[in-house]
Amino acid sequence: MRLTVIGTGYLGVTHAACMAELGHEVLGVDVDPDKLAALRSGEVPFHEPGLPELLARHTASGRLRFTDSYAEAAAFGEVHFVCVGTPQRQGSDAADLRQVDAAFALLARRASPGALVVGKSTVPVGTAERLAQTHADSVEIAWNPEFLREGFAVRDTLRPDRLVLGVRSARAEDLLRTVYEPLIAAGTPVVTADFPTAELVKTAANAFLATKISFINAMAEVCEATGADVSVLAEAIGHDDRIGRKFLRAGAGFGGGCLPKDIRAFAHRADELGVSLGFLREVDAINMRRRDRIVELARELCAGTVLGRRVAVLGAAFKPDSDDIRDSPALNVAARLRLDGAEVTVYDPQAMDNARKAYPLLGYALSAQEAVRGADVVLHLTEWPQFRELDPDQLRSLVRQPRMVDGRGVLDGAAWAAAGWDFRALGRPRPGGEGRDQ
Ligand code: UDX
């Protein structure tokens, strides 16, 4: 089929390349000339395993092309996927829908009769209905939310857990089933739904995941007050398969371009609808308190003040296997410590360029070893596998004071303590210590 993908951000590039991989002719559309130039030369403007190979293969074969022309896209596509961003609105928790509205308006005006315009962006419930009414005379609309995780975006698109098709006609459903035919043939479950349900599947899934993380982080707070160990607690409750072990890693909490803004937008939308989702505000508050706790622990370890102290921060990306620093707990903590007068040096295996651009006043090092040199305290804030391999003895010879805060709960505290480190982890007792003062 001939498909267009509007918006070449994270979701758009992944969707476009994966649809080409499924055998479709795909035209990607964006207004940013720099992005288009990079994509045309096969360059992915962010870190995503497997995506550069797909992009190179399909731009070379001509099955995947890019344009800045809506007129060309409208003339080309039988099905158009809208994959533009829905960031948090400035000064409000609500989602900013300007890019979505503009994409639908630009396409609807030009699309050929019978074209299907499919929203994939995460939007407040009610958006699809509003767009369908606005553009009723020109195009048919469907909603087909995405669920991809950064770092696994290609896998999540080519082997999704489920496909959710928010459709109003058998024809729209048939078209989408044809687009995804190879995935459906491979056994991917398909859930068809009305518009509000399809929109809600995405927001509800993200709200549930965020709640799970904040739940275990709230338990970490209780563990800190009682000397209990949140990692053992998570393992034990996770054996109950109604609870499950996934998304129960306590630590610095969630960040990124989705969970934080999506739960805020969801709570905001619920208020508009007269439904209280106040618990999502608590989920957000617990998440932010974990960052406060790390700042507080760094201060405690430096005898009450970080003023003039050297702080090494291991990690800048909001999670490993990503160079995305949006709402990153690591950089948020780093920036706050710098404001408190610390000299902060950051190292991340992938996110250095993005971090430097967004936080030019922080110090940067080219390796973990260089970052910790002369440090008074080291903070481990993104769980890159290579940080787990760090040798506590070697690092001890580089720092000024062997003090480590494990903000991700994955380092072997006993080994670090045995190498002479004052080791603290969120929600876990001090190795060999009395626990309660954590
Ligand atoms: C998320 C959803 O998982 C995905 O389905 C949706 O489409 C977009 O938002 P993503 O933002 O890529 O994906 O990251 P995810 O892997 O969900 O992690 C989110 C954050 O939670 C990260 O900062 C991660 O470090 C943190 N996290 C995750 C925890 O703190 N503990 C956990 O147990 C799991």
PDB file of C-alpha atoms and ligand atoms in Angstrom, residues 10 122 146-152 156 162 202 205-206 209 212-213 216-217 245-260 262 287 317-320 322 324 327-329 381-383 408, ligand 1:
ATOM      1  CA  TYR A  10      10.749   9.325  17.405  1.00  0.00           C
ATOM      2  CA  THR A 122      -1.118  10.304  22.273  1.00  0.00           C
ATOM      3  CA  GLU A 146       1.342   3.464  19.508  1.00  0.00           C
ATOM      4  CA  PHE A 147       2.920   1.755  22.512  1.00  0.00           C
ATOM      5  CA  LEU A 148       6.582   1.795  21.609  1.00  0.00           C
ATOM      6  CA  ARG A 149       9.313   2.063  24.197  1.00  0.00           C
ATOM      7  CA  GLU A 150      12.479   3.965  23.401  1.00  0.00           C
ATOM      8  CA  GLY A 151      15.325   1.514  22.991  1.00  0.00           C
ATOM      9  CA  PHE A 152      12.883  -1.155  21.762  1.00  0.00           C
ATOM     10  CA  ASP A 156       7.672  -2.915  19.629  1.00  0.00           C
ATOM     11  CA  ARG A 162      -1.408  -5.716  20.548  1.00  0.00           C
ATOM     12  CA  LYS A 202      -2.856   4.523  25.520  1.00  0.00           C
ATOM     13  CA  ALA A 205      -1.561   2.023  29.903  1.00  0.00           C
ATOM     14  CA  ASN A 206       0.901   4.838  30.608  1.00  0.00           C
ATOM     15  CA  LEU A 209       2.918   1.922  34.313  1.00  0.00           C
ATOM     16  CA  LYS A 212       3.417   0.902  39.303  1.00  0.00           C
ATOM     17  CA  ILE A 213       6.760   2.716  39.438  1.00  0.00           C
ATOM     18  CA  ILE A 216       7.290   0.808  44.497  1.00  0.00           C
ATOM     19  CA  ASN A 217       8.996   4.159  45.046  1.00  0.00           C
ATOM     20  CA  ARG A 245       7.918  -8.258  38.613  1.00  0.00           C
ATOM     21  CA  LYS A 246       8.045  -5.760  35.724  1.00  0.00           C
ATOM     22  CA  PHE A 247       8.071  -1.998  36.356  1.00  0.00           C
ATOM     23  CA  LEU A 248       8.797  -2.493  40.035  1.00  0.00           C
ATOM     24  CA  ARG A 249      12.371  -1.191  39.994  1.00  0.00           C
ATOM     25  CA  ALA A 250      12.593   1.433  42.719  1.00  0.00           C
ATOM     26  CA  GLY A 251      14.994   4.316  42.247  1.00  0.00           C
ATOM     27  CA  ALA A 252      15.209   7.788  40.792  1.00  0.00           C
ATOM     28  CA  GLY A 253      11.813   7.339  39.132  1.00  0.00           C
ATOM     29  CA  PHE A 254      10.437   7.801  35.659  1.00  0.00           C
ATOM     30  CA  GLY A 255      11.297  10.482  33.124  1.00  0.00           C
ATOM     31  CA  GLY A 256      11.268  10.765  29.347  1.00  0.00           C
ATOM     32  CA  GLY A 257       9.002  12.305  26.774  1.00  0.00           C
ATOM     33  CA  CYS A 258       5.919  10.204  27.614  1.00  0.00           C
ATOM     34  CA  LEU A 259       5.072   9.069  31.132  1.00  0.00           C
ATOM     35  CA  PRO A 260       5.476  12.407  32.992  1.00  0.00           C
ATOM     36  CA  ASP A 262       0.985  11.893  29.716  1.00  0.00           C
ATOM     37  CA  ASN A 287       8.164  10.503  41.411  1.00  0.00           C
ATOM     38  CA  ALA A 317      19.623   9.856  29.554  1.00  0.00           C
ATOM     39  CA  PHE A 318      16.227   9.250  31.186  1.00  0.00           C
ATOM     40  CA  LYS A 319      16.872   5.516  30.815  1.00  0.00           C
ATOM     41  CA  PRO A 320      19.544   3.257  29.308  1.00  0.00           C
ATOM     42  CA  SER A 322      18.535   5.988  24.799  1.00  0.00           C
ATOM     43  CA  ASP A 324      16.809  11.084  25.217  1.00  0.00           C
ATOM     44  CA  ASP A 327      12.609  15.106  31.893  1.00  0.00           C
ATOM     45  CA  SER A 328      15.635  13.034  32.864  1.00  0.00           C
ATOM     46  CA  PRO A 329      15.885  12.461  36.625  1.00  0.00           C
ATOM     47  CA  LEU A 381      21.344   7.814  38.116  1.00  0.00           C
ATOM     48  CA  THR A 382      20.829   5.955  34.782  1.00  0.00           C
ATOM     49  CA  GLU A 383      21.120   2.157  34.797  1.00  0.00           C
ATOM     50  CA  ARG A 408      18.821   2.892  40.443  1.00  0.00           C
TER      51      ARG A 408
HETATM   52  C1  UDX B   1       6.892   4.532  27.881  1.00  0.00           C
HETATM   53  C2  UDX B   1       5.945   3.319  27.784  1.00  0.00           C
HETATM   54  O1  UDX B   1       6.594   2.164  28.322  1.00  0.00           O
HETATM   55  C3  UDX B   1       5.555   3.074  26.344  1.00  0.00           C
HETATM   56  O2  UDX B   1       4.648   1.987  26.267  1.00  0.00           O
HETATM   57  C4  UDX B   1       4.906   4.327  25.811  1.00  0.00           C
HETATM   58  O3  UDX B   1       4.530   4.169  24.483  1.00  0.00           O
HETATM   59  C5  UDX B   1       5.856   5.520  25.948  1.00  0.00           C
HETATM   60  O4  UDX B   1       6.255   5.652  27.310  1.00  0.00           O
HETATM   61  P1  UDX B   1       9.494   4.951  27.445  1.00  0.00           P
HETATM   62  O5  UDX B   1       9.239   6.376  27.831  1.00  0.00           O
HETATM   63  O6  UDX B   1      10.335   4.653  26.272  1.00  0.00           O
HETATM   64  O7  UDX B   1       8.090   4.205  27.189  1.00  0.00           O
HETATM   65  O8  UDX B   1      10.207   4.284  28.695  1.00  0.00           O
HETATM   66  P2  UDX B   1       9.936   3.112  29.728  1.00  0.00           P
HETATM   67  O9  UDX B   1      10.799   1.968  29.390  1.00  0.00           O
HETATM   68  O10 UDX B   1       8.498   2.881  29.932  1.00  0.00           O
HETATM   69  O11 UDX B   1      10.529   3.791  31.045  1.00  0.00           O
HETATM   70  C6  UDX B   1      10.006   5.016  31.540  1.00  0.00           C
HETATM   71  C7  UDX B   1      10.775   5.503  32.735  1.00  0.00           C
HETATM   72  O12 UDX B   1      10.481   4.704  33.874  1.00  0.00           O
HETATM   73  C8  UDX B   1      12.294   5.493  32.604  1.00  0.00           C
HETATM   74  O13 UDX B   1      12.796   6.712  33.153  1.00  0.00           O
HETATM   75  C9  UDX B   1      12.731   4.303  33.443  1.00  0.00           C
HETATM   76  O14 UDX B   1      14.031   4.458  33.957  1.00  0.00           O
HETATM   77  C10 UDX B   1      11.673   4.328  34.548  1.00  0.00           C
HETATM   78  N1  UDX B   1      11.429   3.027  35.184  1.00  0.00           N
HETATM   79  C11 UDX B   1      10.956   1.973  34.441  1.00  0.00           C
HETATM   80  C12 UDX B   1      11.625   2.884  36.555  1.00  0.00           C
HETATM   81  O15 UDX B   1      12.035   3.834  37.248  1.00  0.00           O
HETATM   82  N2  UDX B   1      11.362   1.684  37.135  1.00  0.00           N
HETATM   83  C13 UDX B   1      10.896   0.621  36.438  1.00  0.00           C
HETATM   84  O16 UDX B   1      10.673  -0.430  37.048  1.00  0.00           O
HETATM   85  C14 UDX B   1      10.687   0.766  35.050  1.00  0.00           C
END
